[in-house]
Coordinates of C-alpha atoms in Angstrom, one line a residue:
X1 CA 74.1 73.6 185.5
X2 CA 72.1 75.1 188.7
X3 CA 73.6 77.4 189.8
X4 CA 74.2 78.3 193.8
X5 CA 74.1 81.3 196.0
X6 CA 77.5 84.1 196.0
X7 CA 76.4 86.3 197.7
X8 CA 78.9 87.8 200.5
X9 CA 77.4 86.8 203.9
X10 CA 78.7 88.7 207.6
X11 CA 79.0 85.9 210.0
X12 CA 77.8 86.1 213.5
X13 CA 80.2 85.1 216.0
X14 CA 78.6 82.1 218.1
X15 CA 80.7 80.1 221.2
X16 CA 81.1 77.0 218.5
X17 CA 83.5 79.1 216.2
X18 CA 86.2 79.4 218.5
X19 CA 88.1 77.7 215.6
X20 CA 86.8 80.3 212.7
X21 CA 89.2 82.3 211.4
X22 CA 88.7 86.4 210.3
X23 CA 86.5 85.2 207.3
X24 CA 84.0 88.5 207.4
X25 CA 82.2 87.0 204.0
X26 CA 81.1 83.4 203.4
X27 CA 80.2 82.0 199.5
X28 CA 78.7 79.0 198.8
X29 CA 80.5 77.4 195.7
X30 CA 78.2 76.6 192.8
X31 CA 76.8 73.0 192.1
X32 CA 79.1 71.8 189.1
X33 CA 77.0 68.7 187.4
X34 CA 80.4 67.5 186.0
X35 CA 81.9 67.0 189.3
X36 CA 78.8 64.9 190.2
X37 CA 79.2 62.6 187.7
X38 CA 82.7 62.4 187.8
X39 CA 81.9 61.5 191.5
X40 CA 79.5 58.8 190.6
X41 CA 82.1 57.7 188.2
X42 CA 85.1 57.1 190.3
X43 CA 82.4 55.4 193.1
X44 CA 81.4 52.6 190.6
X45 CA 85.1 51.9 189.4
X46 CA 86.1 52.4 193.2
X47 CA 83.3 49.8 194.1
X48 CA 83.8 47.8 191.0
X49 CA 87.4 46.9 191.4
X50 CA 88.5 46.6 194.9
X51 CA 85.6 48.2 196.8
X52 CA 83.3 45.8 196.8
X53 CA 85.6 42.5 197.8
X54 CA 86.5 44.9 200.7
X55 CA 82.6 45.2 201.4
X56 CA 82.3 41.2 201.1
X57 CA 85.2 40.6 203.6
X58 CA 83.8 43.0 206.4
X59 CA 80.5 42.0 205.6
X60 CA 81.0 38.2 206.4
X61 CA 83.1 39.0 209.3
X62 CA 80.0 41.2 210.6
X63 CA 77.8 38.5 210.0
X64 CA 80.1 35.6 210.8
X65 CA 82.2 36.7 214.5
X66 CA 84.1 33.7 214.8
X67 CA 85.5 33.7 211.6
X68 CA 89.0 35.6 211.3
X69 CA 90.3 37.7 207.7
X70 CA 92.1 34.5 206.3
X71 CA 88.6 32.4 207.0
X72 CA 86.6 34.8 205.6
X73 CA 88.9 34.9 202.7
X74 CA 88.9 31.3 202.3
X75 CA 85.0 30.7 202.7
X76 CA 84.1 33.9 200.4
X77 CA 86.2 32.2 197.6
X78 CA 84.8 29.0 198.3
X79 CA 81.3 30.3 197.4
X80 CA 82.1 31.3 193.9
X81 CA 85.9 31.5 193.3
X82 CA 86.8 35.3 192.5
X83 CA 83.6 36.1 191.5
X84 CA 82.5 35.3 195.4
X85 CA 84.1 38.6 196.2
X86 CA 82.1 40.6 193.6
X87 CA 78.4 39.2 195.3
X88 CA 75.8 42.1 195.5
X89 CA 78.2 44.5 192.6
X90 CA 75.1 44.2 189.9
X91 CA 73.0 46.1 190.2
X92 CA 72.9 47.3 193.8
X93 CA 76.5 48.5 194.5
X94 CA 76.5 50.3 191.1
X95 CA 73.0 51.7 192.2
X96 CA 74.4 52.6 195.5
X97 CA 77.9 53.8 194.0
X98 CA 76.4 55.5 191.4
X99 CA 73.8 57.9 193.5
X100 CA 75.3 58.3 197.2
X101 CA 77.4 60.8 196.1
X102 CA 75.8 62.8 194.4
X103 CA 73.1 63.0 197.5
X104 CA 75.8 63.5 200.1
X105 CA 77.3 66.1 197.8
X106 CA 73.9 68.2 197.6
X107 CA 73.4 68.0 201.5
X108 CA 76.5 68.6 203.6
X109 CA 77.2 71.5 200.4
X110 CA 74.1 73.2 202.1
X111 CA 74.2 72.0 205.6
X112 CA 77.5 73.3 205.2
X113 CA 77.2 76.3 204.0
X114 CA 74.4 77.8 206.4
X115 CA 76.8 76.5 209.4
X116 CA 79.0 78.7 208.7
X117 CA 76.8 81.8 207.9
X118 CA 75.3 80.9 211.6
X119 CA 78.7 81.4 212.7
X120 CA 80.6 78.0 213.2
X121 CA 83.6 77.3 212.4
X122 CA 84.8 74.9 209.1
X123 CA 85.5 71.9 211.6
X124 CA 81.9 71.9 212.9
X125 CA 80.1 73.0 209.7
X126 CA 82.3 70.1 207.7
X127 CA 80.8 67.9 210.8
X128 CA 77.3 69.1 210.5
X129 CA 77.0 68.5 206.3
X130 CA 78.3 65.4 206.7
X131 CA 76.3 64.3 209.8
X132 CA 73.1 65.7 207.3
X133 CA 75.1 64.2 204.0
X134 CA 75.1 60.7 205.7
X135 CA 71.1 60.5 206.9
X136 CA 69.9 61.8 203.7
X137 CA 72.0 59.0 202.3
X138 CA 70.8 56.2 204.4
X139 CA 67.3 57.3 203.6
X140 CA 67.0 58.1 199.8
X141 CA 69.5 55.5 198.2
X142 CA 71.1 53.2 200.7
X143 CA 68.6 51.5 202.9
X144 CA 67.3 49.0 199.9
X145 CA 70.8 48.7 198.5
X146 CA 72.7 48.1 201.5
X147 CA 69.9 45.1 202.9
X148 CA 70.5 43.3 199.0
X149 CA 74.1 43.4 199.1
X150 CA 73.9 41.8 202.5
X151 CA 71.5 39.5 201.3
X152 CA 74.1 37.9 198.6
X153 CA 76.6 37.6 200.9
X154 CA 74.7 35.6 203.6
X155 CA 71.9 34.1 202.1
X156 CA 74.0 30.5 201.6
X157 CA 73.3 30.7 205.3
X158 CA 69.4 30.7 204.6
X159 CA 67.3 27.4 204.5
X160 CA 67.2 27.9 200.5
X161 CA 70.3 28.9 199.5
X162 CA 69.3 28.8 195.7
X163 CA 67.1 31.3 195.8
X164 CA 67.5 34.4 193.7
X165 CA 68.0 37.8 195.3
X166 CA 65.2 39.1 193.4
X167 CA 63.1 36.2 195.0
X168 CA 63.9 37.2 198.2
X169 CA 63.1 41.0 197.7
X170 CA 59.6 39.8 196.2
X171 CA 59.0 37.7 199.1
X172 CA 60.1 39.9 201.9
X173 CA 58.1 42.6 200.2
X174 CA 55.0 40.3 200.1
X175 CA 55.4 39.8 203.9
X176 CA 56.5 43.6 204.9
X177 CA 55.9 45.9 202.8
X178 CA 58.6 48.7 201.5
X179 CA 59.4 48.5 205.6
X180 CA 60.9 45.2 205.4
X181 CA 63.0 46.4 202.3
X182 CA 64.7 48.8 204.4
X183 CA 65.3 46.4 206.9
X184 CA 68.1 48.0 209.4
X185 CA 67.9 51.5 207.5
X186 CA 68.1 52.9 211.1
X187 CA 71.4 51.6 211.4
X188 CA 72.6 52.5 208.0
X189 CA 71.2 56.1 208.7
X190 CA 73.2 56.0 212.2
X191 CA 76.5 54.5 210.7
X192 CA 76.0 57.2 208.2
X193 CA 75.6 60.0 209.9
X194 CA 78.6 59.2 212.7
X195 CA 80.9 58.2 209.8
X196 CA 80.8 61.1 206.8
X197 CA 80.4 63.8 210.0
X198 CA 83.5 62.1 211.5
X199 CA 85.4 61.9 208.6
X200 CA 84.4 65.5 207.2
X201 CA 85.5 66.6 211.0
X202 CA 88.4 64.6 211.2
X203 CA 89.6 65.7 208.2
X204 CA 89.0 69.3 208.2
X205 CA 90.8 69.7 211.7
X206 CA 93.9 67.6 209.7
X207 CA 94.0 70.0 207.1
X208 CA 94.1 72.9 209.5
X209 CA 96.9 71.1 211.6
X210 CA 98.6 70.8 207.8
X211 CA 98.2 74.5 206.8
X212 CA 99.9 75.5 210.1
X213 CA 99.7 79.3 210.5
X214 CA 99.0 80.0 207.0
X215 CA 95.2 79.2 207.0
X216 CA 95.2 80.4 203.2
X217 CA 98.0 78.1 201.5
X218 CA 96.5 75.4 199.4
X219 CA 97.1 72.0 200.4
X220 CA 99.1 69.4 198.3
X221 CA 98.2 66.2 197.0
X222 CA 99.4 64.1 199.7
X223 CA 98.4 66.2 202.2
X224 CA 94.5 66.2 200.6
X225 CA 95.4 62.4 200.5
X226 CA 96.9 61.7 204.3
X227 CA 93.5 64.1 205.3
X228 CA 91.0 62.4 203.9
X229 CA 92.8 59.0 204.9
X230 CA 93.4 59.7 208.3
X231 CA 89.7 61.1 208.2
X232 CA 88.2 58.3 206.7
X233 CA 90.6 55.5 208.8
X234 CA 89.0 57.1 212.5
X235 CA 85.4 57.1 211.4
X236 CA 85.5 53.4 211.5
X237 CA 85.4 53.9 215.5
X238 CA 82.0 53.0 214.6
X239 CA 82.2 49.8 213.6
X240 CA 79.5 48.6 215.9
X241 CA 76.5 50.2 214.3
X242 CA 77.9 47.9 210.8
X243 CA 78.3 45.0 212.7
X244 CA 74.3 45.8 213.9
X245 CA 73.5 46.8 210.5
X246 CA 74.7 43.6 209.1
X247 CA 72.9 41.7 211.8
X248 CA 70.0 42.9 211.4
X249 CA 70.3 42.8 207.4
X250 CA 71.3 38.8 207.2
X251 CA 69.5 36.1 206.2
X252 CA 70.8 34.0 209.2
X253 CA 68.1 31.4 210.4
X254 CA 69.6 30.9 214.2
X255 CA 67.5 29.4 216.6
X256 CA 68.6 31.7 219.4
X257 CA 68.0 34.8 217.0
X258 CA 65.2 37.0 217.7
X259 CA 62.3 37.3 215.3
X260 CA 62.1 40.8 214.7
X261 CA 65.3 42.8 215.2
X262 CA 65.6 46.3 216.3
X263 CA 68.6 48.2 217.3
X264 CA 68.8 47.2 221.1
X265 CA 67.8 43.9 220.5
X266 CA 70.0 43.2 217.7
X267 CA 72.9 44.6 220.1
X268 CA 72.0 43.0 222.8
X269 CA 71.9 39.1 220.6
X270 CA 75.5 40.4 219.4
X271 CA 77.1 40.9 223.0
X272 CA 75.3 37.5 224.2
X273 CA 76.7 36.0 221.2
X274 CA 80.5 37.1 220.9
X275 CA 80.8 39.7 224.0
X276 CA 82.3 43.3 223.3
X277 CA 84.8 42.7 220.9
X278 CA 82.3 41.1 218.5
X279 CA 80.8 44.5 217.5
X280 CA 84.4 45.5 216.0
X281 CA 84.1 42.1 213.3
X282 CA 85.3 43.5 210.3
X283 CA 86.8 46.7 210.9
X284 CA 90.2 45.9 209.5
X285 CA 88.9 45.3 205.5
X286 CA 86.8 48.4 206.5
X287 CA 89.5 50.0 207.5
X288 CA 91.3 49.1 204.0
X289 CA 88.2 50.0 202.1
X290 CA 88.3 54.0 203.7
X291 CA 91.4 54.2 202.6
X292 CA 91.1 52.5 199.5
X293 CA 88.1 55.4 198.4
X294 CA 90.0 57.9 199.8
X295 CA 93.0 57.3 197.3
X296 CA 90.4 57.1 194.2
X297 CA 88.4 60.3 195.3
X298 CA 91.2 62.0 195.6
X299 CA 94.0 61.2 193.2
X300 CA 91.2 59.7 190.7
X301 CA 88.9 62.4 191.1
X302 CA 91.4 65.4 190.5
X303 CA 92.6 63.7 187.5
X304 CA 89.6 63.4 185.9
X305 CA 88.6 66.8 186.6
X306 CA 92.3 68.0 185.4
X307 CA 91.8 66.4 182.0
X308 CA 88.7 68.2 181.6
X309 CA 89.4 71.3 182.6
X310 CA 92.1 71.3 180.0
X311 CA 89.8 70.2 177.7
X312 CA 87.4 72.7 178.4
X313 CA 90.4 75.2 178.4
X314 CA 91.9 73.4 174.7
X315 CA 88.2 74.1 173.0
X316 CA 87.9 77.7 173.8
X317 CA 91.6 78.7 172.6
X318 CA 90.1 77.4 169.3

């Protein structure tokens, strides 16, 4: 187990910790190996149950605009019954699932921690790691992930809609290189970045507004819960980079659709296309699926963690 710096720290007052409490000495907790694979853990179940049909749903909303939640429902189960739901879990959502976390854990822990030796206050240090968390994700384990997942769940719009995933990562990597692989990874690192440092921002101000007056009493589980949720629920205000992401990810074959997407252009094709509302396709099952993490990193997580703490407790008593 690596172990990470204790060692007290005095903490400069800067203008951004108008927020910070008296805390004179700042530790940065150790890196616990258990709780990152507990994390990876709960992701794949998370992502293996009711994760990924959430993903499938906003995914073909993002790609398809005109189509409402009971179409997309009705069209995704059309494709391949239950299992249509369940496109793009093996491998790359376990892949994804199964390293994110532990790479957005090792980052905004960090990030975090020398924010607040500089001086700022929890809100903008939990902001700052998860602003880092979410670009170091984007860039070490999501980009290729996030393009094959997308790939399953649009390529029956492709002129051969037989043709294997693998195929199509063969042949794009033929044509472009590791480049074209990461197709939209931009995106990904943008939607990453504005969502884990909202949510760690959104829920760290909740949590203060929870605690009151007493800035030292321990939250309970529904409170960690309602946090996180609420957290999680308002970092979807940016839907739009998704809905570019996904764009720029699809297999689509329009005839009106650029060659080679970029941000702007790919923006620009969406507000032609289906106007301003069109870049919020799909928030609602994303929405659901925030919420739906939340309540197995949470409750799942300190469950897991419970049972083997008591274990670990039960073994040395012996």
């Amino acid at each position: 187990m690596s172990k990470a710096i204790e060692t007290p720290v005095s903490v400069p007052q800067t203008p951004a910790a108008s927020n910070s409490a008296s805390h004179e000495e700042i530790t940065k907790k150790p890196t616990s190996w258990s709780n990152i694979l507990v994390g990876a853990a709960i992701q794949t179940f998370e992502v293996s149950t009711l994760g990924q049909p959430f993903e499938v749903v906003k995914t073909h909303m993002a790609a398809n605009r005109g189509d409402s939640i009971a179409t997309s429902l009705k069209k995704t189960y059309a494709r391949g019954g239950v299992s249509g739901f369940y496109q793009g879990l093996i491998p790359w959502a376990w892949i994804e699932a199964s390293t994110k976390g532990g790479v957005l854990l090792f980052t905004s822990s960090e990030v975090d921690y020398r924010a607040r030796v500089a001086g700022f206050s929890s809100s903008w240090a939990g902001l700052f790691g998860g602003v880092a968390g979410g670009v170091a994700q984007a860039y070490t384990t999501m980009g290729f992930c996030t393009f094959m997942k997308t790939v399953e769940v649009t390529r029956h719009k492709a002129a051969d809609a037989n043709m294997s995933t693998w195929r199509i990562a063969y042949d794009v990597f033929q044509r472009e290189g590791i480049r074209g692989l990461n197709r939209g990874v931009s995106a990904v690192a943008l939607r990453q970045m504005t969502n884990w440092g909202s949510r760690f921002g959104i829920s760290r101000v909740t949590e203060s507004i929870f605690r009151g007056k007493d800035t030292t009493r321990k939250l309970s589980n529904m409170e960690r819960l309602a946090s996180s949720a609420i957290g999680g629920a308002l970092a979807c205000w940016n839907q739009p980079l998704e809905v570019i992401r996904v764009e720029m990810q699809s297999q689509t074959k329009a005839a009106d659709r650029p060659e080679k997407l970029n941000l702007f252009s790919t923006a620009r094709y969406i507000y032609q296309k289906n106007g301003f509302l069109g870049f919020y396709r799909g928030v609602t099952p994303r929405i659901g699926l925030s919420i739906y993490l939340t309540v197995c990193m949470v409750f799942g997580g300190d469950s897991v963690k419970a049972y083997f703490d008591q274990s670990k407790k039960a073994k040395t008593q012996q």
